[in-house]
Short mmCIF file of C-alpha atoms in Angstrom, two decimals:
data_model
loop_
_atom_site.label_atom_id
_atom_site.label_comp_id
_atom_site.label_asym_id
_atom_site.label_seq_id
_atom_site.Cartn_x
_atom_site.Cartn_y
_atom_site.Cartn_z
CA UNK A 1 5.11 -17.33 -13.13
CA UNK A 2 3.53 -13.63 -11.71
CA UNK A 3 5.10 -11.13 -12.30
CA UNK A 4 6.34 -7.81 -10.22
CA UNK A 5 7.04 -4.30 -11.37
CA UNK A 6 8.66 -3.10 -8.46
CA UNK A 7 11.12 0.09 -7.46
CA UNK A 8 13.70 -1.39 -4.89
CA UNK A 9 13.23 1.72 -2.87
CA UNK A 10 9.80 1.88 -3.51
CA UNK A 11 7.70 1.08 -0.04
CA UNK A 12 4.80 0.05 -1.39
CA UNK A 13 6.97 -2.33 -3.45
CA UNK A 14 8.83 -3.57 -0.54
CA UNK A 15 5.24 -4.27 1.20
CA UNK A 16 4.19 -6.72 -1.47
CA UNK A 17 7.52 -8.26 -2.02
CA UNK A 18 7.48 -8.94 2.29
CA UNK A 19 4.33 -10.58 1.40
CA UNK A 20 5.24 -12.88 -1.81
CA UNK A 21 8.21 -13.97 0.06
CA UNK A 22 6.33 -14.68 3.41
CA UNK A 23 3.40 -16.46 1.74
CA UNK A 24 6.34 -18.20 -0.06
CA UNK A 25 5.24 -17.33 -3.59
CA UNK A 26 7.36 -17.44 -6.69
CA UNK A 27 7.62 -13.81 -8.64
CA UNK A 28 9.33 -12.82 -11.33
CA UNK A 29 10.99 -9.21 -10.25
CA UNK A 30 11.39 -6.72 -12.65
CA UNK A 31 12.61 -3.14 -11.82
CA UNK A 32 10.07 -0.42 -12.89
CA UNK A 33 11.61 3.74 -13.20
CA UNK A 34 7.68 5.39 -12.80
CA UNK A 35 9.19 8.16 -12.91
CA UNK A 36 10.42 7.73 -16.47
CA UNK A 37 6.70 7.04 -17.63
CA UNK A 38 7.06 3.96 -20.05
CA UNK A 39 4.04 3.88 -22.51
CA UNK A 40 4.07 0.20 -21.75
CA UNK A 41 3.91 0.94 -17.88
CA UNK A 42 1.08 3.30 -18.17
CA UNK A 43 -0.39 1.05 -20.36
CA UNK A 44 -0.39 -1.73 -17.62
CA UNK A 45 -1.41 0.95 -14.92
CA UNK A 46 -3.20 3.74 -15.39
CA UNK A 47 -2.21 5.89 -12.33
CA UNK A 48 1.59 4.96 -13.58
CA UNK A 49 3.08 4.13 -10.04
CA UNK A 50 4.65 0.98 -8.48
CA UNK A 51 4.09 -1.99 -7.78
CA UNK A 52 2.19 -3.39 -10.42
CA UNK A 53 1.53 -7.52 -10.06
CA UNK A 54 0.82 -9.50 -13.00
CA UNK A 55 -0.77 -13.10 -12.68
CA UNK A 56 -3.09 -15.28 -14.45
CA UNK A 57 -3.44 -12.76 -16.90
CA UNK A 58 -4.92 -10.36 -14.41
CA UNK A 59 -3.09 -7.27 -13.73
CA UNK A 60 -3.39 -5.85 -9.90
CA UNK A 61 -2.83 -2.93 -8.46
CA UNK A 62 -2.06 -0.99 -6.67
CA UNK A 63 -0.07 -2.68 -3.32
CA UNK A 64 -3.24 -2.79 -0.61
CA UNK A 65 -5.22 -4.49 -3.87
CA UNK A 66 -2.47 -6.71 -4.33
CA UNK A 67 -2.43 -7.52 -0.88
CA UNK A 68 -6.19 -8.50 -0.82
CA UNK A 69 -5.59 -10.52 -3.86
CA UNK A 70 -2.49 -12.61 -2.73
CA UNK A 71 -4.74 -13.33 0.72
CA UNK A 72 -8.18 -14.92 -1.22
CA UNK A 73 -5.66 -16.72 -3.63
CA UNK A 74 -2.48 -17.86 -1.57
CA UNK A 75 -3.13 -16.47 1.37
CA UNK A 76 -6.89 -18.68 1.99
CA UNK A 77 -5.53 -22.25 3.25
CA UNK A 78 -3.13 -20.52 6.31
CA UNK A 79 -5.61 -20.87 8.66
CA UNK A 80 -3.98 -18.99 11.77
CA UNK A 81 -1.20 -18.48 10.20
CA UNK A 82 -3.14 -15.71 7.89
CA UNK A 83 -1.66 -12.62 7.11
CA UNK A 84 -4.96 -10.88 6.71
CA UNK A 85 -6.70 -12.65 9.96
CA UNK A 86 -10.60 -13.95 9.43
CA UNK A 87 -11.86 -12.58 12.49
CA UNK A 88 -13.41 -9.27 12.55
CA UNK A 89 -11.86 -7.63 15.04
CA UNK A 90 -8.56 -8.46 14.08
CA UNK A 91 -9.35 -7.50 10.17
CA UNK A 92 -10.21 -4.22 10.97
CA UNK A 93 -7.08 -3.65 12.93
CA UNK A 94 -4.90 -5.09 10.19
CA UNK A 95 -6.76 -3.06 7.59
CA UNK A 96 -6.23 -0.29 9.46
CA UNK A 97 -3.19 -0.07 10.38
CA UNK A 98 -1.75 -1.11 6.63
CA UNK A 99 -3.42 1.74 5.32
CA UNK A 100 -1.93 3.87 8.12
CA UNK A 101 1.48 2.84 6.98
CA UNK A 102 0.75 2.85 3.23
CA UNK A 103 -1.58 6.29 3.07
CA UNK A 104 -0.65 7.92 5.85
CA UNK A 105 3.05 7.14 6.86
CA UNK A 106 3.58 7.90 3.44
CA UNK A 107 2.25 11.12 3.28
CA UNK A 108 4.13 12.76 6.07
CA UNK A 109 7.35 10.62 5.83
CA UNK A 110 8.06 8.18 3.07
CA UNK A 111 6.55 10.15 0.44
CA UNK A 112 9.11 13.22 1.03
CA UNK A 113 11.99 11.13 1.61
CA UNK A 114 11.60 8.62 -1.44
CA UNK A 115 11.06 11.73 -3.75
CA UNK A 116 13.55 13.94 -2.26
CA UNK A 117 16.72 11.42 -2.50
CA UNK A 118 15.96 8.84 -4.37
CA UNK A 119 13.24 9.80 -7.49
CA UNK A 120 15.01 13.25 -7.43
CA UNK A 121 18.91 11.28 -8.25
CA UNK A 122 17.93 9.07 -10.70
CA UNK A 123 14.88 10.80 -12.86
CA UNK A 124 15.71 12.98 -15.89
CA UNK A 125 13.68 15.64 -14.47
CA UNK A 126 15.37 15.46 -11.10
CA UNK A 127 17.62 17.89 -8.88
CA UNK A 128 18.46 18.59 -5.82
CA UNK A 129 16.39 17.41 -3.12
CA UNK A 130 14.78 19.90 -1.16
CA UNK A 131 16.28 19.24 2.52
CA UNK A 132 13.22 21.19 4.14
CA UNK A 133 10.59 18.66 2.93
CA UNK A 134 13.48 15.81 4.28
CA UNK A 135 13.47 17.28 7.11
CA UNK A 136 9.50 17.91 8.04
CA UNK A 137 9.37 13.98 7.14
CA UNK A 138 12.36 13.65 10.06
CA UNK A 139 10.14 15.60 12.57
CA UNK A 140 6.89 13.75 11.79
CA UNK A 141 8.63 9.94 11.56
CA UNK A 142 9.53 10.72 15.31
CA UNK A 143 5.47 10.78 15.97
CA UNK A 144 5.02 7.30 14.16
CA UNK A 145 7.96 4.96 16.09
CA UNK A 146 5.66 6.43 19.19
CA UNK A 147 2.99 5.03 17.98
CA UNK A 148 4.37 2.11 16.87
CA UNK A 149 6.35 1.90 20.00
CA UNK A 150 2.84 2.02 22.07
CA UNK A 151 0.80 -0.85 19.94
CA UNK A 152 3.90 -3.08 20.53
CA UNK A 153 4.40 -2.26 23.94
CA UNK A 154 0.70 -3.81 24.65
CA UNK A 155 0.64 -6.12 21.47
CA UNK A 156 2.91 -9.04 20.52
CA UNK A 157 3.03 -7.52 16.73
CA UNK A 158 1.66 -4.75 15.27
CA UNK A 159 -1.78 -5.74 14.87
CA UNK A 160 -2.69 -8.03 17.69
CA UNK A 161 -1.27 -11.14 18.70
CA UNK A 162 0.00 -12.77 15.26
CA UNK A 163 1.90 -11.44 12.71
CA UNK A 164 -0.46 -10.23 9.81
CA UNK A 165 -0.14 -7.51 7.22
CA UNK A 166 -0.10 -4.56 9.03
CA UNK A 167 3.73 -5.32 10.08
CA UNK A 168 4.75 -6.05 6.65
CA UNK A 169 3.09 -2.54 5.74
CA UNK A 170 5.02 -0.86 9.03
CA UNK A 171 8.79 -2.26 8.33
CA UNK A 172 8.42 -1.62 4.60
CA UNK A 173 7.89 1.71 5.10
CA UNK A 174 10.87 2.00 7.88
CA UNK A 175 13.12 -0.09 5.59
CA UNK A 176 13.36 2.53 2.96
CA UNK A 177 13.82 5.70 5.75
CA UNK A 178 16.27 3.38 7.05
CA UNK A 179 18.06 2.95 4.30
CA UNK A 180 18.30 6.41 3.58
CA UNK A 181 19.82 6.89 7.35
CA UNK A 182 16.30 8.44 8.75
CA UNK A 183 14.63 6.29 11.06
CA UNK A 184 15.50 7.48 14.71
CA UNK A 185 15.86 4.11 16.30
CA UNK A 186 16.71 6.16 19.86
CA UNK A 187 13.41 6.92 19.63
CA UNK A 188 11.39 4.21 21.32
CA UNK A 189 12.87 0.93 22.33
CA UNK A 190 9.57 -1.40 21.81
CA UNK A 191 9.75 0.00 18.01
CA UNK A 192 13.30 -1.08 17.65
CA UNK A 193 12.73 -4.74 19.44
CA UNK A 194 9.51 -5.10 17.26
CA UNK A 195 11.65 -3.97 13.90
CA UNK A 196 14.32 -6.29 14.92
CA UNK A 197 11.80 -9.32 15.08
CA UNK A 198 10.54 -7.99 11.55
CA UNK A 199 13.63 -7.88 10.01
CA UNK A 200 14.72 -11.34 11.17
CA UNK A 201 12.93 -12.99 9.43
CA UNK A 202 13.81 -15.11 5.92
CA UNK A 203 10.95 -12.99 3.90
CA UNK A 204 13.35 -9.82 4.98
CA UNK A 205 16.24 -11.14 3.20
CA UNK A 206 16.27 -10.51 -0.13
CA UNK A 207 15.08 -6.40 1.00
CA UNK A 208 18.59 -6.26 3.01
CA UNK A 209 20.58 -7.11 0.01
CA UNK A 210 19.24 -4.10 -2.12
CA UNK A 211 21.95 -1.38 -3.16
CA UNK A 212 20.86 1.48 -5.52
CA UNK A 213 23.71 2.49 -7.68
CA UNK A 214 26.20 5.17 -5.82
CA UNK A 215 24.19 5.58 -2.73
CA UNK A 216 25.31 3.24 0.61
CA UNK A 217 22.68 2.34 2.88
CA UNK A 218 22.63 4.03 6.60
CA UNK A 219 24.87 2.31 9.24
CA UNK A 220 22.31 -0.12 10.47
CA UNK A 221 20.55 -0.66 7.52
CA UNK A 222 21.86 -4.59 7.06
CA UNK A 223 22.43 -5.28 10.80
CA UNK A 224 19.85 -7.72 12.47
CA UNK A 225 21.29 -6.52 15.95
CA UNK A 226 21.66 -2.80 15.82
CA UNK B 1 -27.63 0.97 16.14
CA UNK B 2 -24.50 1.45 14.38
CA UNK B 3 -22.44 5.28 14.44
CA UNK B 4 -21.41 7.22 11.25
CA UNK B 5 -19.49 10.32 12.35
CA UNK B 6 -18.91 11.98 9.12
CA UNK B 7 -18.30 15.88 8.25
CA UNK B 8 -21.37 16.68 4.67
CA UNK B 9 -18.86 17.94 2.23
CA UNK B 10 -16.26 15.14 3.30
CA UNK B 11 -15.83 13.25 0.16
CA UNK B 12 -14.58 9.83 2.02
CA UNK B 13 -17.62 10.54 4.35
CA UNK B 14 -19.80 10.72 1.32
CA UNK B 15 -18.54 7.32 0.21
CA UNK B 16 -19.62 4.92 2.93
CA UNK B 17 -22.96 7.53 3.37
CA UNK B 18 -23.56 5.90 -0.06
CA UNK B 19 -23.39 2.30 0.89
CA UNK B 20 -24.96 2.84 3.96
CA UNK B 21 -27.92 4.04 2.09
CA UNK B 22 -27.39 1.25 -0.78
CA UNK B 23 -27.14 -1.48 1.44
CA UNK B 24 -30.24 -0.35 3.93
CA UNK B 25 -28.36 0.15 6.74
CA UNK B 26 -29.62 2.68 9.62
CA UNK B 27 -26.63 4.07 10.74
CA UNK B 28 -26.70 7.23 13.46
CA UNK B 29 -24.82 10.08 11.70
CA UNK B 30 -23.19 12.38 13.96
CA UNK B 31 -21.27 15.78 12.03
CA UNK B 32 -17.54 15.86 12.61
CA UNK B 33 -15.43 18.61 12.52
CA UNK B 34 -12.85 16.62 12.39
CA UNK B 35 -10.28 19.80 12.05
CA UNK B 36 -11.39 21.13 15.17
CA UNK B 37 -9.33 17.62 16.80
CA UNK B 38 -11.68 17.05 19.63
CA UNK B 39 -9.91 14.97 22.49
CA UNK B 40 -12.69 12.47 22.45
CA UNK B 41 -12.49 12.50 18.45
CA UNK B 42 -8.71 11.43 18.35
CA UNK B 43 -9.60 8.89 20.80
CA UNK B 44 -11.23 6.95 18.71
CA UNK B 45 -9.45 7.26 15.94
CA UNK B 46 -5.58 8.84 16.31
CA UNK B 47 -5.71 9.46 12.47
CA UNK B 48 -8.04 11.98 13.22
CA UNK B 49 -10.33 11.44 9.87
CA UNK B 50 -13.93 11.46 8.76
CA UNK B 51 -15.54 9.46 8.45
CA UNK B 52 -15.16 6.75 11.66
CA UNK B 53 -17.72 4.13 11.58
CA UNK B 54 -19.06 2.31 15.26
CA UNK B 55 -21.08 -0.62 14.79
CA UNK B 56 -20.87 -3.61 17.13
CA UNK B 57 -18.52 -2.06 19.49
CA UNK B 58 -15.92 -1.78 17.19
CA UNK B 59 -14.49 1.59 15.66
CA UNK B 60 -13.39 1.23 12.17
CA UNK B 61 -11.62 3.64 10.10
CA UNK B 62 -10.90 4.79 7.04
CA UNK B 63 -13.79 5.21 4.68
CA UNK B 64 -12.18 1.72 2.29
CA UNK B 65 -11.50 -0.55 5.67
CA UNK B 66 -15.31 0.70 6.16
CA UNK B 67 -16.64 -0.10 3.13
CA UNK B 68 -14.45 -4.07 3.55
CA UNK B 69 -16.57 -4.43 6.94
CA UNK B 70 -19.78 -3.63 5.50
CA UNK B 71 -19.21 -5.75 2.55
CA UNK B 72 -18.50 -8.39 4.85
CA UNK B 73 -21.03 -8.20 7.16
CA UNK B 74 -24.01 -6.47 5.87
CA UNK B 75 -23.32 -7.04 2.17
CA UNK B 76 -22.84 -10.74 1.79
CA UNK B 77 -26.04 -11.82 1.09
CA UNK B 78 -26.92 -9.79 -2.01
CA UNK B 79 -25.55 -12.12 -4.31
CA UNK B 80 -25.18 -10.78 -7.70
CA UNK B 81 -26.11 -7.31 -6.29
CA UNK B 82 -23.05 -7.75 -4.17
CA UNK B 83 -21.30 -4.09 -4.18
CA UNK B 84 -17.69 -5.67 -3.76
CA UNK B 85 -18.28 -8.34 -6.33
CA UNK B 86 -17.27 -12.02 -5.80
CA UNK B 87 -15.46 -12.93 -8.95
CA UNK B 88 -11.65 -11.99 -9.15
CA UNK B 89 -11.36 -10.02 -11.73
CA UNK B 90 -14.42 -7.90 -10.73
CA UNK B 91 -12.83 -7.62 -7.52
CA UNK B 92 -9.60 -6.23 -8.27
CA UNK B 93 -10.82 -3.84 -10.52
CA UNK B 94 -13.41 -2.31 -7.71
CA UNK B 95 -11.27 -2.05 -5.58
CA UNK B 96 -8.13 -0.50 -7.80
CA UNK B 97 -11.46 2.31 -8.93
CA UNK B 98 -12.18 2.74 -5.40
CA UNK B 99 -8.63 3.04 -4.61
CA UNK B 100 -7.95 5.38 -7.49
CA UNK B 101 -10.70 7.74 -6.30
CA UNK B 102 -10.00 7.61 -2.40
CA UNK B 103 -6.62 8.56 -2.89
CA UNK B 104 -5.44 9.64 -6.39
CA UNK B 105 -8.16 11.67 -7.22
CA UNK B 106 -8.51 12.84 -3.41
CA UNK B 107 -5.12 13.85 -4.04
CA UNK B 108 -5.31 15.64 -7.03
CA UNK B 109 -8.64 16.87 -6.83
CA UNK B 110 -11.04 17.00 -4.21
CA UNK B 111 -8.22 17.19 -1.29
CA UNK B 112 -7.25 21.05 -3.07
CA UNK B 113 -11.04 21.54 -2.95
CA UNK B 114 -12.30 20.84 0.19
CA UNK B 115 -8.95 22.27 1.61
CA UNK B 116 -9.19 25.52 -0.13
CA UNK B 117 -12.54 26.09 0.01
CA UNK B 118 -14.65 24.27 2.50
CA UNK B 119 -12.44 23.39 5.54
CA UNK B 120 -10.35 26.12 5.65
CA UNK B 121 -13.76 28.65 5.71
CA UNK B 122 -14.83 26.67 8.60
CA UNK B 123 -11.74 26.19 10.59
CA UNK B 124 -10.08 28.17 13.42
CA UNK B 125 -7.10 28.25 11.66
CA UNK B 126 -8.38 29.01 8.40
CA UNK B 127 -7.68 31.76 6.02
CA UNK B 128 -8.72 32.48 2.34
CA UNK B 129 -8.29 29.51 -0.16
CA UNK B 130 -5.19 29.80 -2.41
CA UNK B 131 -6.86 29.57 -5.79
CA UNK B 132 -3.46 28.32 -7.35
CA UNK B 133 -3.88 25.62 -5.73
CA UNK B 134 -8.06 25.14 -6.54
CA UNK B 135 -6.56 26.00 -10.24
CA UNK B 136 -4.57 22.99 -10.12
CA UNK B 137 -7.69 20.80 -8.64
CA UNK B 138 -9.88 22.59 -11.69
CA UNK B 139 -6.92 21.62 -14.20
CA UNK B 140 -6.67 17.87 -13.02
CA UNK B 141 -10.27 16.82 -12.97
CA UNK B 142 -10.40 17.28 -16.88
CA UNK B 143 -8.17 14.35 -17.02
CA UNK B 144 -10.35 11.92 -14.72
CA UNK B 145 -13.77 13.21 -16.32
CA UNK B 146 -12.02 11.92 -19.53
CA UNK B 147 -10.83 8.61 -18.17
CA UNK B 148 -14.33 8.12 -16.21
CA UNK B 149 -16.03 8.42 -20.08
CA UNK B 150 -13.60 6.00 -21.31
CA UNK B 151 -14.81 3.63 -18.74
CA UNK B 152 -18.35 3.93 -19.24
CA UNK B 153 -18.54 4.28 -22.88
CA UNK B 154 -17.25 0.52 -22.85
CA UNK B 155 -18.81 -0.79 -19.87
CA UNK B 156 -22.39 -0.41 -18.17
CA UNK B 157 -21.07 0.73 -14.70
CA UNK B 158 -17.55 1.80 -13.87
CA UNK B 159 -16.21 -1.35 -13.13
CA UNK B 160 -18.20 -3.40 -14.88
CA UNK B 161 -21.57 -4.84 -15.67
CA UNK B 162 -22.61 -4.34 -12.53
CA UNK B 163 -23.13 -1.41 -9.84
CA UNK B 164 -20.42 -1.74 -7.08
CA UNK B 165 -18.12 0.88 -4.62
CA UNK B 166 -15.84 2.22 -7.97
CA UNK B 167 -19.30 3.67 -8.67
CA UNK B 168 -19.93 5.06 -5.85
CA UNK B 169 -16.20 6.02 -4.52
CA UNK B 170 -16.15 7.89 -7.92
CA UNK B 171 -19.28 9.39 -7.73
CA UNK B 172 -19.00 10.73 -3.80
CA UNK B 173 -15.66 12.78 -4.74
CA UNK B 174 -17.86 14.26 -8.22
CA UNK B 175 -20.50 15.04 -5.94
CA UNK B 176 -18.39 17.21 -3.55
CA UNK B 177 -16.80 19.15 -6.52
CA UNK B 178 -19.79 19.51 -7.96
CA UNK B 179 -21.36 21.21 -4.77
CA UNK B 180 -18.73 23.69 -4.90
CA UNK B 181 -19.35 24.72 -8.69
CA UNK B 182 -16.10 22.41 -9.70
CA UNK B 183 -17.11 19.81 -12.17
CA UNK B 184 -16.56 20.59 -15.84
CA UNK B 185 -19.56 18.40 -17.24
CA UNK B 186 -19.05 19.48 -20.65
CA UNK B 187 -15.91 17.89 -21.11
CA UNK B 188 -16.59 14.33 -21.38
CA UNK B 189 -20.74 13.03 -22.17
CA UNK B 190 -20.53 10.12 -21.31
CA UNK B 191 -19.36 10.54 -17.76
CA UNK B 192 -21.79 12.72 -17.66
CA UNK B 193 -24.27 10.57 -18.33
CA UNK B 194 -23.41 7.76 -16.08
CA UNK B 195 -23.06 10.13 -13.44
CA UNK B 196 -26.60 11.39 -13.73
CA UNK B 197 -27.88 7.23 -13.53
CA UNK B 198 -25.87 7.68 -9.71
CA UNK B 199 -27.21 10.15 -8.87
CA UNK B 200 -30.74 8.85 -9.58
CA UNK B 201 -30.11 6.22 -7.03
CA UNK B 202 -32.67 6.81 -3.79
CA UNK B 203 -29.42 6.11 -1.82
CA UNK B 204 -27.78 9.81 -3.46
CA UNK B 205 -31.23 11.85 -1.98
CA UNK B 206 -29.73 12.80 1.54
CA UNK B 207 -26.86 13.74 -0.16
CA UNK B 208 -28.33 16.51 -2.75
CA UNK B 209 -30.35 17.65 0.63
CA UNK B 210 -26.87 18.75 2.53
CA UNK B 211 -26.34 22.30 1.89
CA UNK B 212 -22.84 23.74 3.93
CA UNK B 213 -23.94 26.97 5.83
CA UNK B 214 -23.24 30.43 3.86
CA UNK B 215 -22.25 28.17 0.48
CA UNK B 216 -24.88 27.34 -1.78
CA UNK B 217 -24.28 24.71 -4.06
CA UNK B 218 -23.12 24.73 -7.58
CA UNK B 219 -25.90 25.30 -10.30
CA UNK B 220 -26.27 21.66 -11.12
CA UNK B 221 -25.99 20.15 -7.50
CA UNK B 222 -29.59 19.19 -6.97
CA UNK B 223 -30.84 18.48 -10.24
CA UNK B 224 -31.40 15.30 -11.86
CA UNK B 225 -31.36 15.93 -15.43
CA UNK B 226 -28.46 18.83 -16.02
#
């Protein structure tokens, strides 16, 4: 059976475990601490972060590889139904728009809140988290349910007319800020109806049902209609 | 005939310059300033990044969905030469080196640098570099000319047998420290020495010829045999 090395509140983890449970493959889950820096972890990954897949002896990372990988081998006999789509146009798009989410969503928002209140709690060399790098990643996330307000104003999903990576990549990312109690869902209404189709579906399930130990998820965090 | 609008000392630019060249395909290039944020630049792509790639009517961004497209369209008749190989394994380890260069070392390493010392000379909102920070760059890239030596002293290319984007990824980031005097050569010989077969290449000549106005390159920049 493949394997995962995944952080519950890790987004990039989130994205491939969206995908495994949408393409209806069977992973092992194991929880991976990067931040405590197991020889055997860096031994399996270089750059030391998660996720880290694990199948037919070939080790994979990090997620966007992953997610190429689980397209050419699981992904292939979809047909429409593709999560990476085969026509050019629509690649590009979904290509795009997953690294937006996984590079750059990260960078100004996940990044700062992941580190600040979650890595920060439960790594040795923690502390407190610094609430002016929570709050730039507040300001910026305001910019990004815009934008993702806009593409599903004019777009039945993220990326075009199907459902495809890029909205995996999108509501992993806003699964962990709303956990945390940081995704303004006032915002922008066609972000909120687009994250509520998201979240309703089956391959959302088992993200809904993740607790880390002494910290409650935000108020709307579980709630399919919120 | 397709668009490249790239900025010289761009590292990601550098990248799919490489391929371009590599794969033979005439491609307009069109200097981007891209922190200047021209209206029309942000148009095309709201990430507001070099390099963005127009071939075909379509606008594709960022330098890795760029190098997908043109491994898909213009590379997938070369066969064994294919730069994005076609075997699994071969694949996921390209693209984890390309990844680990575009963003990891771009992070740690040439994002200080060109920062620091290249954009913010030629920006409005400049200012002098902080050389902690280009300290920090100068302190990390020990580590990756190590772990590029421990590549190539086992295999004949970087991820693999065979020439393909880690190569180049790796060796368009080098190339941009290098310009600015930042590359420690003497620390590891053997990535030394498979950077000097890269940069052999006909498809690395227009990129020894760009020289940044009012910053001559580092000592080594031009020449083949250092």
């Amino acid at each position: 059976m493949p394997l995962l090395l995944h952080y519950p509140l890790c987004p990039h983890s989130r994205f491939v475990r969206l995908i495994l449970a949408e393409l209806g493959v069977d992973a092992e889950l194991i929880e991976e601490r990067a931040f405590d820096r197991r020889p055997e972890f860096l031994a399996l990954d270089a750059a030391g972060r998660t996720p880290v897949f694990v199948d037919d002896d070939e080790t994979i990372v990090p997620s966007a590889v992953i997610a190429e990988y689980l397209d050419e081998t699981y992904g292939a006999g979809r047909g429409a139904q593709r999560l990476l789509p085969t026509e050019t146009q629509a690649r590009i798009e979904t290509r795009r728009l997953v690294d937006w989410f996984n590079v750059k969503f990260f960078e100004e928002v996940t990044g700062w809140l992941v580190t600040e209140k979650v890595y920060k709690r439960f790594s040795p060399q923690g502390g407190a988290p610094d609430m002016d790098l929570v709050r730039v990643a507040r300001a910026n996330i305001r910019h990004h349910m815009r934008y993702i307000g806009h593409l599903t104003s004019h777009r039945n999903w993220l990326a075009g007319d199907r459902l495809s990576y890029a909205d995996f990549a999108a509501a992993a990312h806003l699964s962990c800020a709303d956990y945390l109690g940081d995704v303004p869902w006032e915002e922008d209404e066609a972000a909120k109806h687009w994250y509520q189709r998201v979240k309703s579906r089956p391959a959302f399930r088992s993200l809904l049902a993740d607790r880390a130990p002494g910290m409650a998820p935000g108020p709307f965090y579980a709630l399919l209609d919120f």
